[in-house]
Coordinates of C-alpha atoms in Angstrom, one line a residue:
X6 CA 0.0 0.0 0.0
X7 CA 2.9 2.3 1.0
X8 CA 4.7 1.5 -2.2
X9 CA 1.3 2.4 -4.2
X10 CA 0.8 5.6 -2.7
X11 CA 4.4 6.7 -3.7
X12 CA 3.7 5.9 -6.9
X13 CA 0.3 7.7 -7.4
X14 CA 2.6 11.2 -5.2
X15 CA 5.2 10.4 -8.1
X16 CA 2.4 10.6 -10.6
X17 CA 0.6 13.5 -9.5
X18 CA 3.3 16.0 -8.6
X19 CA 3.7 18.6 -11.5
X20 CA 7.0 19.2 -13.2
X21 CA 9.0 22.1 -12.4
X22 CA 9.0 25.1 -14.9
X23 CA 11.8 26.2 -15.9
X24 CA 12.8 28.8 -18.3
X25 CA 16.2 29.1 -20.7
X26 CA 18.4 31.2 -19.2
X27 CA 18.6 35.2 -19.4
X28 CA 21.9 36.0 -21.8
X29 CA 21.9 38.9 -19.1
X30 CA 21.2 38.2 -15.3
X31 CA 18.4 38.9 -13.4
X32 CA 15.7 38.9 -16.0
X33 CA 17.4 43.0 -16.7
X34 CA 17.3 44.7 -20.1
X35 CA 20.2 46.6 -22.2
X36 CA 19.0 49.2 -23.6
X37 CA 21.7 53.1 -25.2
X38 CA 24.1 52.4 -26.6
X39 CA 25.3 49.4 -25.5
X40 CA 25.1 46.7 -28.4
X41 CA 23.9 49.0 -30.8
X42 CA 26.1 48.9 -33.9
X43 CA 27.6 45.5 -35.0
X44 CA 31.0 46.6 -33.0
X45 CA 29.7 46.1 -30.1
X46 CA 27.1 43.1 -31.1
X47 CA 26.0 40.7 -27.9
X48 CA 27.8 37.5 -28.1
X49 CA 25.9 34.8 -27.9
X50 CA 28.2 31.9 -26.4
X51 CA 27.0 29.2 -28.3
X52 CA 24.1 29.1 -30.1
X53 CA 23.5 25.3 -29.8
X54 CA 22.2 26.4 -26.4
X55 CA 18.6 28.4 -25.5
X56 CA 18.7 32.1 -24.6
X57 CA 16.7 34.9 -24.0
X58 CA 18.2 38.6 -24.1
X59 CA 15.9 42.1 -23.6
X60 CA 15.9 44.8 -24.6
X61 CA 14.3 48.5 -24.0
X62 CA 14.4 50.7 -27.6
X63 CA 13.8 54.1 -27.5
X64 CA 14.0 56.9 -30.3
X65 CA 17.6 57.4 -29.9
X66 CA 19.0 54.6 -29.6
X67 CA 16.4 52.1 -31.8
X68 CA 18.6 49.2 -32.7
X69 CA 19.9 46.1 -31.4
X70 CA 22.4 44.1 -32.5
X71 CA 23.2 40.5 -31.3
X72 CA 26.3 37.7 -32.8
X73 CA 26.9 34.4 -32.9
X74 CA 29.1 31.6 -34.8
X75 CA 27.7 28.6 -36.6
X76 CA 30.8 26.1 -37.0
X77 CA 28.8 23.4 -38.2
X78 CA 28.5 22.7 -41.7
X79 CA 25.3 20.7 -42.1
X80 CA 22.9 18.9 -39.8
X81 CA 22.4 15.7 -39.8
X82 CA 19.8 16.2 -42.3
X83 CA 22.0 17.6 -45.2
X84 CA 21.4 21.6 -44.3
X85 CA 22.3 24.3 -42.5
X86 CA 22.3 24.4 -38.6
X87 CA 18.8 25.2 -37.2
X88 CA 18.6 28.7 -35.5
X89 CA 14.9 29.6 -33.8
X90 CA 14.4 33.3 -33.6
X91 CA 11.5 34.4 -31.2
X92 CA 10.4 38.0 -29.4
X93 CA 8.0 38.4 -27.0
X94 CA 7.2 41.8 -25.4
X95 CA 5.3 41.9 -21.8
X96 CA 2.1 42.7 -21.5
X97 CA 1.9 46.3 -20.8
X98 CA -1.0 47.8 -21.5
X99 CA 0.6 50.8 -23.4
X100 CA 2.1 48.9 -26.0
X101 CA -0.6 46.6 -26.4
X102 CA -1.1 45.7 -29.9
X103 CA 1.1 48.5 -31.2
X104 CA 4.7 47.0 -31.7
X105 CA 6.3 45.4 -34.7
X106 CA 9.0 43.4 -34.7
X107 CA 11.5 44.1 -37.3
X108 CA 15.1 42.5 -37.8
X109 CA 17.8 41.6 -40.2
X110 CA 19.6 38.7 -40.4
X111 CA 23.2 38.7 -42.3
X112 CA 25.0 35.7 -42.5
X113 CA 27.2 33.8 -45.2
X114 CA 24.8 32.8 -47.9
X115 CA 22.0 34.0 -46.5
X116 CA 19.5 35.5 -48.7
X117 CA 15.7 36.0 -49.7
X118 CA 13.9 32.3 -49.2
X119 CA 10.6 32.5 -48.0
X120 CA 10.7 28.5 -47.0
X121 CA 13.8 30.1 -44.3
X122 CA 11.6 33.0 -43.0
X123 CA 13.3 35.7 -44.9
X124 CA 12.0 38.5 -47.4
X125 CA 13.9 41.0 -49.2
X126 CA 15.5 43.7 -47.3
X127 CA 14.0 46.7 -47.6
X128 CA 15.9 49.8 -49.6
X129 CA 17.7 52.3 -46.8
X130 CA 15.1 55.0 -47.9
X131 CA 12.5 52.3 -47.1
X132 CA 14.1 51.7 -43.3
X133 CA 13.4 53.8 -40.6
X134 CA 16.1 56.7 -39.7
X135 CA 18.9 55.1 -37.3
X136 CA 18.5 51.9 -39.0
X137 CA 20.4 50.7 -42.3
X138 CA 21.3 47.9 -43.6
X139 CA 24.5 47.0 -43.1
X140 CA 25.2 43.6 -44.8
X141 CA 28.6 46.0 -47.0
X142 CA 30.0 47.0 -43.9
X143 CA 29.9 43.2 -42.6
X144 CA 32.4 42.2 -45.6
X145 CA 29.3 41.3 -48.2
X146 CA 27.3 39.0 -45.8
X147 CA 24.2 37.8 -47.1
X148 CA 20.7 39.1 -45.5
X149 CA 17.4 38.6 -45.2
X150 CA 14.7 40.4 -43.6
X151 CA 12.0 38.9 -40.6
X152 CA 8.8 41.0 -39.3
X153 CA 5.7 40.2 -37.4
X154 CA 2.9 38.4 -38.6
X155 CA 0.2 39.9 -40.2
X156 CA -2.4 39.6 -37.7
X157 CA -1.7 37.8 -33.7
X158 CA -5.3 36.3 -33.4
X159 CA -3.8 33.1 -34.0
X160 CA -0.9 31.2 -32.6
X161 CA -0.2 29.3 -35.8
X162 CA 2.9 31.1 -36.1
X163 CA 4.2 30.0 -32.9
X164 CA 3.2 26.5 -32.7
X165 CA 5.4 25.6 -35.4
X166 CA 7.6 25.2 -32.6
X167 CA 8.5 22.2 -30.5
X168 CA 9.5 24.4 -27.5
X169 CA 7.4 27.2 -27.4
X170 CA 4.0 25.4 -28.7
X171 CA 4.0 24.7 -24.8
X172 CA 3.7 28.5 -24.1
X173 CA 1.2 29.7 -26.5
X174 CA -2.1 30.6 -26.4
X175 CA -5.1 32.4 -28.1
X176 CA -6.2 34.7 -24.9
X177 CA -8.8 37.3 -25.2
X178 CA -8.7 36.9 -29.4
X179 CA -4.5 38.1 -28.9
X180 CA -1.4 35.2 -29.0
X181 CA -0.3 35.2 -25.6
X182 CA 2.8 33.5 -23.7
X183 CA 1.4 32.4 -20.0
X184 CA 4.2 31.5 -18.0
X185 CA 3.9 30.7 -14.4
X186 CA 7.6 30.6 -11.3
X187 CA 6.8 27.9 -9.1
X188 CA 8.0 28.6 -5.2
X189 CA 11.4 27.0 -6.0
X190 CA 12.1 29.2 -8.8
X191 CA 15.8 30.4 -8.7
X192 CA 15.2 34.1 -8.4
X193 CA 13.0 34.9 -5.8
X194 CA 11.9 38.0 -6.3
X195 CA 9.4 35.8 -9.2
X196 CA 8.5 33.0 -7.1
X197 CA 5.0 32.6 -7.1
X198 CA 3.8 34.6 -9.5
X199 CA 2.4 34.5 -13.4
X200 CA 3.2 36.5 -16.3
X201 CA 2.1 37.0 -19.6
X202 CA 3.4 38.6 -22.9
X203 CA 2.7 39.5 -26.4
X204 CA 4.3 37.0 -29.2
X205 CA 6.1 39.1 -31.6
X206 CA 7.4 36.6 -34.0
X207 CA 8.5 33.0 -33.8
X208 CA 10.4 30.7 -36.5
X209 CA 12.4 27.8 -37.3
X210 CA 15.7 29.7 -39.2
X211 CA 18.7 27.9 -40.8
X212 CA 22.1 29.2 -41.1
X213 CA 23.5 28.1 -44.8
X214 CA 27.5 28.3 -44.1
X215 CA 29.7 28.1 -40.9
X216 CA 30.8 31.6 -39.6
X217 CA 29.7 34.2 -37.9
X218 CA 25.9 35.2 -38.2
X219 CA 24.7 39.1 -37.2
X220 CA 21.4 40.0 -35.9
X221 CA 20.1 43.5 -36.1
X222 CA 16.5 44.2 -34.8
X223 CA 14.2 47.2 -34.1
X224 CA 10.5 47.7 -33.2
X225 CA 7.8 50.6 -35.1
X226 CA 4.4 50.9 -34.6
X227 CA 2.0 48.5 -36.5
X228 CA 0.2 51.8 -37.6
X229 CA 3.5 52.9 -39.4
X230 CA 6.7 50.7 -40.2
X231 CA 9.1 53.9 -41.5
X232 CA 9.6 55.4 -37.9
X233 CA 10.7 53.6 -34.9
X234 CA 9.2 52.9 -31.9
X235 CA 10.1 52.7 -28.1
X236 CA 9.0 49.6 -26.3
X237 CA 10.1 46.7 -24.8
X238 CA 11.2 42.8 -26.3
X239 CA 12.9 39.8 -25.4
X240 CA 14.4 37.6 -27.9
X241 CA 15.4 34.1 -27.7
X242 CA 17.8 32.8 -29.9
X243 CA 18.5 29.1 -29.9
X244 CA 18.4 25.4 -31.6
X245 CA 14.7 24.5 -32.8
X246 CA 14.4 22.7 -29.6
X247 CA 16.4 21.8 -26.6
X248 CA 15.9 20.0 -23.6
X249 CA 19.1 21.2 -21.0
X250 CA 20.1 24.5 -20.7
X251 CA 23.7 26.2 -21.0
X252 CA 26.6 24.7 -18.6
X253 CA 27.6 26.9 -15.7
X254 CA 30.6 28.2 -17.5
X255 CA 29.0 29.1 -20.5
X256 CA 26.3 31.2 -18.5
X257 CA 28.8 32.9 -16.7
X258 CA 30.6 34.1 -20.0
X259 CA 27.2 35.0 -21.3
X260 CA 26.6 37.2 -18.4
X261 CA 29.9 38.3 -18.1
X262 CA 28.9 40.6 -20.3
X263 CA 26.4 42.6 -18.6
X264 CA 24.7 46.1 -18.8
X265 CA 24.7 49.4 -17.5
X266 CA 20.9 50.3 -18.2
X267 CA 19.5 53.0 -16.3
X268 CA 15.6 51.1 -16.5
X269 CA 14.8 47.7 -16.1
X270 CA 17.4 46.7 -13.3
X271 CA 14.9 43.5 -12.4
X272 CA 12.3 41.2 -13.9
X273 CA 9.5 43.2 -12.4
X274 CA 10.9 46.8 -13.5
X275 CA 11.2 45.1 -16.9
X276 CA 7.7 43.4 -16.7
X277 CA 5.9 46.6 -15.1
X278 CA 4.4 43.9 -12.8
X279 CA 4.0 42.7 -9.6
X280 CA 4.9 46.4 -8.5
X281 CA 4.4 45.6 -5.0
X282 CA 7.6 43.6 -4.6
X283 CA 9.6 46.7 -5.2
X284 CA 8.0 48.6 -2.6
X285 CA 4.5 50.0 -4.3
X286 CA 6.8 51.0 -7.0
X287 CA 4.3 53.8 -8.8
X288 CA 3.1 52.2 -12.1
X289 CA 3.5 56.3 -13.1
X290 CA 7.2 56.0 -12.7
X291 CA 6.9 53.2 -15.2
X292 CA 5.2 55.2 -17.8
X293 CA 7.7 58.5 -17.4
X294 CA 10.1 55.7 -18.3
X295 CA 8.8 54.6 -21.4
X296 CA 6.7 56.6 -23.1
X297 CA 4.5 54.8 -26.0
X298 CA 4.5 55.8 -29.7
X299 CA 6.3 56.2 -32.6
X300 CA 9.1 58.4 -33.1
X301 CA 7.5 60.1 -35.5
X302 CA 10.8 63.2 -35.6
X303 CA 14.4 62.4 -35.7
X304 CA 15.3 62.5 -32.0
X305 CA 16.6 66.0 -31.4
X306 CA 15.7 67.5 -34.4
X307 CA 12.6 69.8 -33.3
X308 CA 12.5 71.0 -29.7
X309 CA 8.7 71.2 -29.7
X310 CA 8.1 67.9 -30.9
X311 CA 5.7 65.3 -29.6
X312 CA 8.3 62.4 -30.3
X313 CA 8.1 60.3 -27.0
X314 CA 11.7 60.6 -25.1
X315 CA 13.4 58.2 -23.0
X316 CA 16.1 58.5 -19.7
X317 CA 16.5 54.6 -20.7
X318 CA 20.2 55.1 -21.5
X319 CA 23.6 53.5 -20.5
X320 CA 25.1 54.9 -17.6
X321 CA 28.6 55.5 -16.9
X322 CA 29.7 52.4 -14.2
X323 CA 31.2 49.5 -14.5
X324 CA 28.5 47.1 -16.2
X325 CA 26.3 44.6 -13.7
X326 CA 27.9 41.6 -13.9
X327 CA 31.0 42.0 -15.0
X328 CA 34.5 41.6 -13.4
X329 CA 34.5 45.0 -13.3

């Protein structure tokens, strides 16, 4: 009977959910200057391995880059290495419904195929100001271009993936990630507690040749694509599915790299959620943050403009995380 009831306990006793690790600690953002150009890219570690990295955009400083190596030649199924691109953006009630995900991706060979997720890129004149293409300055790498779904009432686009089909859902007529932190979770500021997001985008990419692969992405309003926009997105960048997560090392060099954003120091300052943990935090505070809306002026380019600004910048210290 004893051995019985250990078996039903073993049965009954939900898994623990765990997420992929933050390519940043602490569930923070970067967001200035800091990995803006291809210079100073991100560095994803190893892209065999799941990651998520965020990031807060504002008018002047709209882009984000992020790099990686693919070594590998083929998979075992005669082509290039599988890369899944995703972005999520939390649900803030500002930005709801108003973002677009925008991003190009340069790589060797790399180049229009609509079976690998990737249009043509659009003509500088076509991009919004701040953001060109860059695919010359990267010694000729090939590019193609990714964007948002036409419509989010449907999670088709998300359930294409092995992974993530776990963590999407049609919720009020809007594709939604639901994710809840057990009481064990690791950082416990989120134990205990539910969130919920916007999907951006989500696909199953391949790289064509070994070498190193460059990801530049931005956000606009859905309303108008030529200006950008200041909001908030997490990308994860990864294998198509995965079932471990990065080794200790490999985290640590990942993190090693850290930020010195002004906004978005935790999880919940990122999420604009669960307030109450940081002290009744003022959801106003939030909002003088980030304005919403397009940046419909060149930053700094009309004093009496109505472009939304931003004290989301870099700060001069010694970046959290580092050595340093």
């Amino acid at each position: 009977a004893l051995l019985l009831l250990l078996l039903v306990a073993t049965v009954i006793v939900p898994a623990k959910v765990h997420g992929h690790p933050g390519a940043v600690a602490d569930g923070r953002a970067t967001c200035g200057s800091e990995y803006s150009t291809p210079e100073t890219a991100y560095t994803i570690p190893d892209i065999r391995e799941a990651w998520y990295i965020r990031r807060v955009a504002t008018c002047t400083q709209p882009a984000f880059w992020t790099r990686f190596d693919i070594t590998k030649e083929q998979n075992d199924d005669g082509q290039g290495q599988k890369v899944y691109i995703a972005v999520i953006s939390p649900q803030i009630d500002r930005f709801e419904d108003d973002l677009q995900f925008h991003g190009i991706w340069y790589g060797p060979g790399l180049t229009t195929d609509a079976d690998n997720g990737l249009a043509d890129v659009p003509n500088d004149d076509e991009l919004p100001p701040g953001i060109t293409n860059q695919a010359e300055s990267l010694g000729g790498l090939g590019a193609g271009y990714l964007t948002s779904p036409a419509t989010f009432d449907s999670c088709d686009f998300v359930d294409t993936s092995p992974v993530m089909d776990k963590w999407s859902d049609v919720i009020d007529g809007r594709c939604m990630e639901e994710f809840p932190f057990g009481e064990d979770f690791t950082d416990a500021l989120q134990q205990d507690s539910t969130v919920y997001s916007w999907w951006l985008y989500s696909f199953n990419h391949r790289a064509v040749e070994p070498g190193t692969y460059y990801l530049q992405t931005w956000l606009t309003s859905r309303d108008d694509t030529t200006k950008t926009a200041q909001g908030k997105y997490e990308i994860t960048l990864g294998p198509w599915s995965w079932g471990g997560y990065a080794s200790d090392s490999t985290l640590s060099l990942a993190q090693s790299q850290g930020t010195s954003c002004a906004c978005a120091v935790n999880a919940w300052d990122y999420r604009e959620d669960y307030l109450e943990r940081l002290g009744e935090l003022p959801v106003e505070f939030e909002i003088a943050q980030l304005p919403g809306g397009s940046c419909a002026v060149t930053a700094g380019t009309d004093a009496d403009s109505t472009e939304p600004s931003s004290p989301c910048e870099t700060i001069p210290q010694e970046q959290y995380m580092t050595d340093g």
